[in-house]
Every structure is written in C-alpha cells, then in structure tokens.
Amino acid sequence: MKHAGLKTGVGLLLLCALVELSLIPMPARAQDCADPFEPDETDPPWISNGESQVRWFCPEGDVDRARFRVKAGHWYDVYTYDLGNLVDTVLTVEGAGLYYEDDDGGSEPLASRIYFEAPTTGDVIITIVNSHGVYSTTQTYTLYAGEAASPTPTPTPAPTSTP
C-alpha cells in the first residue's frame, strides 16, 4: 500500500512540475527567427569596409540596421543583393552630414543601392526595410558596404581650331 501512495505522490509531483513549466513564458517568437545581427534597433552592429552580411526580415515588422564608418572625401557603395522571394529592400544611409534613400536602384530588380561621397568623417546608420511587408526566415538578402572608386568624369569634346 505504501508503494501505491508513493507512486501517486511522485505522479502528482511530476504533474505539478509540468504545470509550472508550462506557465513559464517561452522565449518570444522574435528570438526564434532573428538573424545573427539582432537585436539591431537601438545599437546597430558594425559592418566592416568591404563586408557582406546575410540577413533576413523576421519577426513581423523587422527593420534591419547596421553601423558603418566613413571618411570625408571618400566614396562608398552600400547595396543589397541576393534577395529572397517576396523581398523588396528600401535602403537608407544617414549620419555624418548625409541622408540618402534608395528603392530598386540595385543590380537586381528589387534590390537597393546607394553610391555616395562622405562629406565628413563619422558613423552612418544603414537601415533596410522590406517594402513587401513579408517576414520570415526565408525573407533573406545580403547587405554590402565598402569604399568605392570615385566616379570617372565624363570627357567633354574640346573645340578644335581650324588653321
């Protein structure tokens, strides 16, 4: 008879433990699908000169950000590529005395690109949103930021003199 009571007591104890575990909040869905650079809303992670980062738009409403260092008088190229299905990036570069935004200026139909000269030395914040408003781990893209060559001036024809 003592064994039956012990089994019932152990069973009740296990049941109570399971109920307690079910009451502990599970990690938010946002943590389940966040890319390796999250959280990036309040303290954006760095992207190095010439680096590419694979990212995705997840959870619902995700806006991605990265921090990038620029030097006055240098030219930079910031763009998205390798867009997943239902990804349409809108790219913003802001800070160090500049503000640029682009939608669909990249090498792919829905990719974005900003090519600019930095007016001052400092940090810029790169912001990327998915204008399609679809969010999951399959809404992927690659972000690139790096120094670029300055544009080549277009030669203008010089008038020729006649002898």
C-alpha positions as a printed Julia matrix, in Angstrom:
163×3 Matrix{Float64}:
  0.0    0.0     0.0
  2.9    2.32    0.72
  4.14   1.92   -2.88
  0.8    2.99   -4.31
  0.84   6.15   -2.19
  4.45   6.85   -3.17
  3.64   6.4    -6.86
  0.66   8.75   -6.54
  2.81  11.31   -4.71
  5.57  11.14   -7.34
  2.96  11.36  -10.1
  1.4   14.45   -8.52
  4.83  16.0    -8.05
  5.67  15.43  -11.73
  2.3   16.82  -12.78
  2.87  19.96  -10.69
  6.33  20.38  -12.22
  4.9   20.12  -15.75
  2.18  22.65  -14.94
  4.81  25.03  -13.53
  6.98  24.64  -16.64
  4.02  25.38  -18.87
  3.42  28.64  -17.01
  6.96  29.9   -17.64
  6.85  32.19  -20.67
  8.6   30.75  -23.68
 11.15  32.96  -25.47
  9.42  35.36  -27.82
  8.96  34.26  -31.42
 11.21  37.19  -32.34
 14.18  35.38  -30.83
 13.36  32.18  -32.73
 13.69  33.81  -36.13
 16.11  36.71  -35.54
 19.16  36.87  -37.8
 22.66  36.79  -36.23
 22.83  40.62  -36.19
 19.73  41.09  -34.0
 18.86  42.95  -31.95
 19.92  45.9   -34.1
 17.25  48.51  -33.44
 18.88  50.6   -30.69
 22.56  49.62  -31.06
 23.22  48.62  -34.68
 26.12  46.18  -35.14
 29.11  47.17  -37.26
 29.57  46.21  -40.88
 33.24  46.4   -41.9
 34.57  48.04  -45.04
 34.1   45.54  -47.88
 31.98  43.15  -45.8
 28.83  41.32  -46.89
 26.27  40.2   -44.29
 23.47  37.69  -44.95
 20.34  38.88  -43.11
 16.6   38.25  -43.09
 13.42  40.07  -42.22
 11.95  38.31  -39.19
  9.94  38.72  -36.91
  6.88  40.63  -38.12
  7.74  44.29  -38.78
 11.52  43.74  -38.62
 13.7   46.67  -39.68
 17.42  45.93  -40.01
 20.2   48.37  -39.16
 24.0   48.39  -39.4
 26.69  50.9   -38.41
 29.41  51.83  -40.91
 32.41  54.21  -40.61
 33.06  56.71  -43.43
 35.86  59.24  -44.08
 35.41  62.7   -45.53
 36.05  62.86  -49.29
 35.94  59.08  -49.78
 33.35  57.34  -51.95
 31.24  54.42  -50.71
 28.91  51.83  -52.17
 26.15  50.34  -50.0
 23.75  47.88  -51.58
 21.58  44.8   -51.18
 21.69  41.7   -53.37
 20.72  38.01  -53.41
 17.16  38.89  -52.45
 14.86  36.04  -51.41
 11.3   35.64  -52.67
  8.97  38.49  -51.69
 11.88  40.72  -50.62
 11.98  44.31  -51.91
 14.58  46.29  -49.98
 14.46  50.0   -49.31
 17.85  51.28  -48.18
 18.68  54.4   -46.17
 22.11  55.74  -45.23
 22.07  58.51  -42.64
 24.65  60.31  -40.49
 28.0   62.09  -40.9
 26.2   65.01  -42.56
 24.31  62.98  -45.17
 20.97  61.33  -45.84
 20.29  59.08  -48.83
 17.46  56.68  -49.64
 17.01  54.22  -52.48
 14.4   51.7   -53.59
 15.12  49.45  -56.58
 18.38  51.08  -57.73
 20.46  47.94  -57.25
 21.73  45.34  -59.69
 18.61  43.18  -59.21
 15.05  44.36  -59.94
 14.04  44.9   -56.27
 17.49  45.48  -54.74
 18.7   48.86  -53.49
 21.96  50.77  -53.9
 23.44  53.99  -52.57
 26.73  55.27  -54.01
 27.96  58.41  -52.27
 30.81  60.65  -51.22
 31.08  61.25  -47.46
 31.09  64.99  -46.64
 32.54  64.39  -43.15
 34.22  61.61  -41.19
 31.93  59.68  -38.87
 29.49  56.83  -38.46
 26.47  56.3   -40.66
 23.48  54.12  -39.89
 22.29  51.88  -42.71
 18.6   51.0   -42.45
 16.96  48.28  -44.55
 13.22  47.55  -44.73
 11.21  45.08  -46.77
  8.58  47.12  -48.61
  6.65  43.91  -49.41
  5.87  43.54  -45.71
  6.5   39.78  -45.64
  8.51  38.45  -42.69
 10.08  35.03  -42.06
 13.45  33.32  -42.12
 13.07  32.9   -45.9
 12.9   36.69  -46.49
 16.68  36.85  -46.94
 19.06  39.32  -48.55
 22.75  40.23  -48.42
 23.95  43.68  -47.34
 27.26  45.02  -48.66
 29.1   48.2   -47.58
 32.52  49.29  -48.75
 34.73  52.03  -50.08
 34.46  52.56  -53.83
 36.35  54.35  -56.56
 35.26  57.9   -57.25
 33.23  58.35  -60.41
 35.16  58.84  -63.61
 34.48  62.27  -65.08
 32.85  62.22  -68.48
 35.11  63.93  -71.0
 33.61  66.76  -72.97
 34.7   67.39  -76.52
 37.09  70.32  -76.84
 36.53  72.69  -79.72
 39.08  72.26  -82.45
 40.66  75.24  -84.06
 40.93  75.49  -87.79
 44.18  76.71  -89.24
